[in-house]
Amino acid sequence: GKNQINQNTLSMGFVMQYGKFRYWTGGDVQRELRTKDGGKVNYEALVGQRVGPVSVCKMNHHGCSDAMSAGFVEAVRAQAYVACMWCPRQAHPKTLELLYKAGLHDGRRPFLIPGLVTDMQQCTPKNGGYELSASGASHVVVKVLPGGDRYRIYLLEAADESMRVKAVLEREA
């Protein structure tokens, strides 16, 4: 009902930092919150201003259409965005387009991870949930190199349990 609290708005977010490397995870933080007077505020953009620039950003609320606002993206200016996705509406195409167009202040585009998002978006409903077929989806491991000046993102095979390294992406923090 009207007075129920959406548990997503209670998500805790935090920044981890090691040397120059900074990582943000905000759980299910979403774009808008209602104010006491019935208005709306872009809560996510305010969070982004507080967080500031990061090397890697775990997408808020799985990259759904109600998260990853332009104000948030501009504030965090991430070099890479990773997402945990488990249904077709996550890592929404409009979110991916926004992230792709955002770019970095040094002119480079951010990495969007997992790389084959469209495979994840082709999940099929089964038994009230979603069945992920063997796809290009990947487990993501972020490794910060000693000192925190560089980091690597490893994409590991998710279609089976081999954990085969499919790709390694590296950048300065």
Short mmCIF file of C-alpha atoms in Angstrom, two decimals:
data_model
loop_
_atom_site.label_atom_id
_atom_site.label_comp_id
_atom_site.label_asym_id
_atom_site.label_seq_id
_atom_site.Cartn_x
_atom_site.Cartn_y
_atom_site.Cartn_z
CA GLY A 1 0.00 0.00 0.00
CA LYS A 2 0.77 3.67 0.12
CA ASN A 3 2.57 3.55 3.48
CA GLN A 4 4.72 0.49 2.75
CA ILE A 5 8.48 0.92 2.60
CA ASN A 6 10.20 -0.40 -0.52
CA GLN A 7 13.07 -2.53 0.78
CA ASN A 8 15.26 -1.42 -2.13
CA THR A 9 15.40 2.10 -0.69
CA LEU A 10 17.01 0.62 2.43
CA SER A 11 20.05 -0.66 0.51
CA MET A 12 23.46 0.06 1.94
CA GLY A 13 26.12 1.29 -0.42
CA PHE A 14 29.82 1.65 0.15
CA VAL A 15 33.09 2.58 -1.52
CA MET A 16 36.18 0.39 -1.21
CA GLN A 17 39.50 2.07 -1.91
CA TYR A 18 43.03 0.77 -2.29
CA GLY A 19 45.60 3.25 -3.56
CA LYS A 20 44.04 5.06 -6.52
CA PHE A 21 41.54 2.25 -7.13
CA ARG A 22 37.94 2.93 -5.98
CA TYR A 23 34.97 0.53 -6.21
CA TRP A 24 31.29 1.40 -5.59
CA THR A 25 28.48 -0.98 -4.79
CA GLY A 26 25.06 0.40 -3.96
CA GLY A 27 22.84 -2.65 -3.77
CA ASP A 28 19.36 -1.81 -5.05
CA VAL A 29 19.64 1.97 -4.72
CA GLN A 30 17.10 3.47 -7.12
CA ARG A 31 16.66 6.79 -8.83
CA GLU A 32 13.72 8.46 -7.13
CA LEU A 33 12.43 8.75 -3.60
CA ARG A 34 9.23 10.49 -2.57
CA THR A 35 9.56 13.39 -0.18
CA LYS A 36 7.26 14.02 2.79
CA ASP A 37 5.36 16.64 0.76
CA GLY A 38 4.65 14.14 -2.04
CA GLY A 39 7.37 15.37 -4.41
CA LYS A 40 10.24 13.35 -5.80
CA VAL A 41 13.99 13.69 -5.40
CA ASN A 42 16.71 12.03 -7.50
CA TYR A 43 18.21 10.27 -4.50
CA GLU A 44 20.61 8.29 -6.66
CA ALA A 45 22.16 11.46 -8.10
CA LEU A 46 22.71 12.76 -4.55
CA VAL A 47 24.40 9.47 -3.64
CA GLY A 48 26.61 9.75 -6.73
CA GLN A 49 27.72 13.25 -5.75
CA ARG A 50 28.71 11.91 -2.33
CA VAL A 51 30.52 8.89 -3.81
CA GLY A 52 32.47 10.79 -6.49
CA PRO A 53 34.62 9.23 -9.23
CA VAL A 54 35.33 5.49 -9.05
CA SER A 55 37.34 3.01 -11.07
CA VAL A 56 34.64 0.30 -11.07
CA CYS A 57 30.93 0.71 -10.35
CA LYS A 58 28.61 -2.19 -9.65
CA MET A 59 25.38 -1.06 -11.30
CA ASN A 60 22.72 0.07 -8.88
CA HIS A 61 19.60 -2.14 -8.89
CA HIS A 62 21.06 -4.46 -11.57
CA GLY A 63 21.05 -1.64 -14.14
CA CYS A 64 17.22 -1.67 -14.27
CA SER A 65 15.37 1.21 -15.91
CA ASP A 66 14.70 2.83 -12.51
CA ALA A 67 18.39 3.12 -11.60
CA MET A 68 21.70 4.41 -12.98
CA SER A 69 20.41 7.92 -13.62
CA ALA A 70 22.39 10.38 -15.72
CA GLY A 71 23.14 12.41 -12.57
CA PHE A 72 24.60 9.37 -10.82
CA VAL A 73 26.63 8.28 -13.86
CA GLU A 74 28.06 11.78 -14.34
CA ALA A 75 29.08 11.94 -10.68
CA VAL A 76 30.84 8.54 -10.47
CA ARG A 77 32.46 8.65 -13.96
CA ALA A 78 33.37 4.95 -13.69
CA GLN A 79 35.90 3.31 -15.97
CA ALA A 80 33.95 0.05 -15.80
CA TYR A 81 30.39 -0.92 -14.90
CA VAL A 82 29.61 -4.45 -13.74
CA ALA A 83 26.17 -5.92 -13.15
CA CYS A 84 24.63 -8.92 -11.46
CA MET A 85 21.72 -9.89 -13.70
CA TRP A 86 19.14 -12.60 -13.24
CA CYS A 87 16.21 -11.57 -15.44
CA PRO A 88 15.65 -10.02 -18.88
CA ARG A 89 14.74 -6.56 -17.55
CA GLN A 90 18.11 -6.10 -15.91
CA ALA A 91 20.88 -4.12 -17.49
CA HIS A 92 18.09 -2.34 -19.35
CA PRO A 93 19.00 -1.28 -22.91
CA LYS A 94 18.42 2.41 -22.05
CA THR A 95 20.78 2.07 -19.09
CA LEU A 96 23.44 0.48 -21.29
CA GLU A 97 23.02 3.23 -23.88
CA LEU A 98 23.42 5.91 -21.20
CA LEU A 99 26.58 4.25 -19.86
CA TYR A 100 28.03 3.84 -23.34
CA LYS A 101 27.42 7.47 -24.24
CA ALA A 102 28.70 8.80 -20.91
CA GLY A 103 32.35 8.13 -21.69
CA LEU A 104 35.14 9.26 -19.40
CA HIS A 105 36.61 12.69 -19.04
CA ASP A 106 39.78 11.44 -20.71
CA GLY A 107 37.74 10.42 -23.77
CA ARG A 108 37.75 6.64 -23.23
CA ARG A 109 34.52 4.68 -23.09
CA PRO A 110 33.83 2.66 -19.96
CA PHE A 111 33.88 -1.13 -20.00
CA LEU A 112 30.38 -2.63 -19.71
CA ILE A 113 30.58 -6.02 -18.03
CA PRO A 114 29.45 -8.78 -18.69
CA GLY A 115 30.26 -8.13 -22.30
CA LEU A 116 27.47 -10.18 -23.84
CA VAL A 117 24.53 -8.58 -22.12
CA THR A 118 22.09 -9.45 -24.90
CA ASP A 119 22.56 -13.15 -24.12
CA MET A 120 21.48 -12.46 -20.55
CA GLN A 121 18.47 -10.52 -21.81
CA GLN A 122 17.27 -13.54 -23.81
CA CYS A 123 16.37 -15.51 -20.69
CA THR A 124 13.13 -17.42 -20.91
CA PRO A 125 10.39 -17.61 -18.25
CA LYS A 126 10.14 -21.07 -16.68
CA ASN A 127 8.22 -22.18 -13.60
CA GLY A 128 7.65 -18.64 -12.38
CA GLY A 129 11.32 -17.74 -12.62
CA TYR A 130 13.93 -17.44 -15.32
CA GLU A 131 16.07 -20.10 -16.88
CA LEU A 132 19.46 -18.96 -18.10
CA SER A 133 20.53 -20.93 -21.09
CA ALA A 134 24.23 -21.53 -21.71
CA SER A 135 25.34 -18.17 -23.00
CA GLY A 136 28.14 -15.68 -23.25
CA ALA A 137 27.40 -14.59 -19.69
CA SER A 138 30.40 -14.38 -17.43
CA HIS A 139 31.36 -14.39 -13.79
CA VAL A 140 33.26 -11.21 -13.05
CA VAL A 141 36.37 -10.96 -10.88
CA VAL A 142 38.04 -7.61 -10.23
CA LYS A 143 41.68 -7.82 -9.11
CA VAL A 144 43.54 -4.73 -7.98
CA LEU A 145 47.28 -4.95 -8.57
CA PRO A 146 49.71 -4.24 -5.70
CA GLY A 147 49.69 -0.56 -4.76
CA GLY A 148 46.29 0.11 -6.33
CA ASP A 149 47.48 1.94 -9.46
CA ARG A 150 46.11 -0.66 -11.92
CA TYR A 151 43.35 -3.23 -11.94
CA ARG A 152 42.20 -6.15 -14.03
CA ILE A 153 38.72 -7.46 -14.73
CA TYR A 154 38.58 -11.17 -15.42
CA LEU A 155 35.57 -12.65 -17.23
CA LEU A 156 35.17 -16.29 -16.29
CA GLU A 157 33.05 -18.92 -18.05
CA ALA A 158 29.56 -19.07 -16.49
CA ALA A 159 27.96 -21.68 -18.77
CA ASP A 160 29.70 -24.48 -16.84
CA GLU A 161 31.93 -24.80 -13.78
CA SER A 162 35.25 -24.69 -15.62
CA MET A 163 35.87 -21.05 -14.61
CA ARG A 164 37.89 -20.74 -17.81
CA VAL A 165 39.23 -17.22 -18.26
CA LYS A 166 37.45 -15.80 -21.30
CA ALA A 167 38.91 -12.31 -21.23
CA VAL A 168 41.12 -10.01 -19.18
CA LEU A 169 40.64 -6.26 -19.27
CA GLU A 170 43.22 -3.96 -17.64
CA ARG A 171 43.29 -0.25 -16.87
CA GLU A 172 44.97 2.30 -14.66
CA ALA A 173 42.93 3.17 -11.58
#
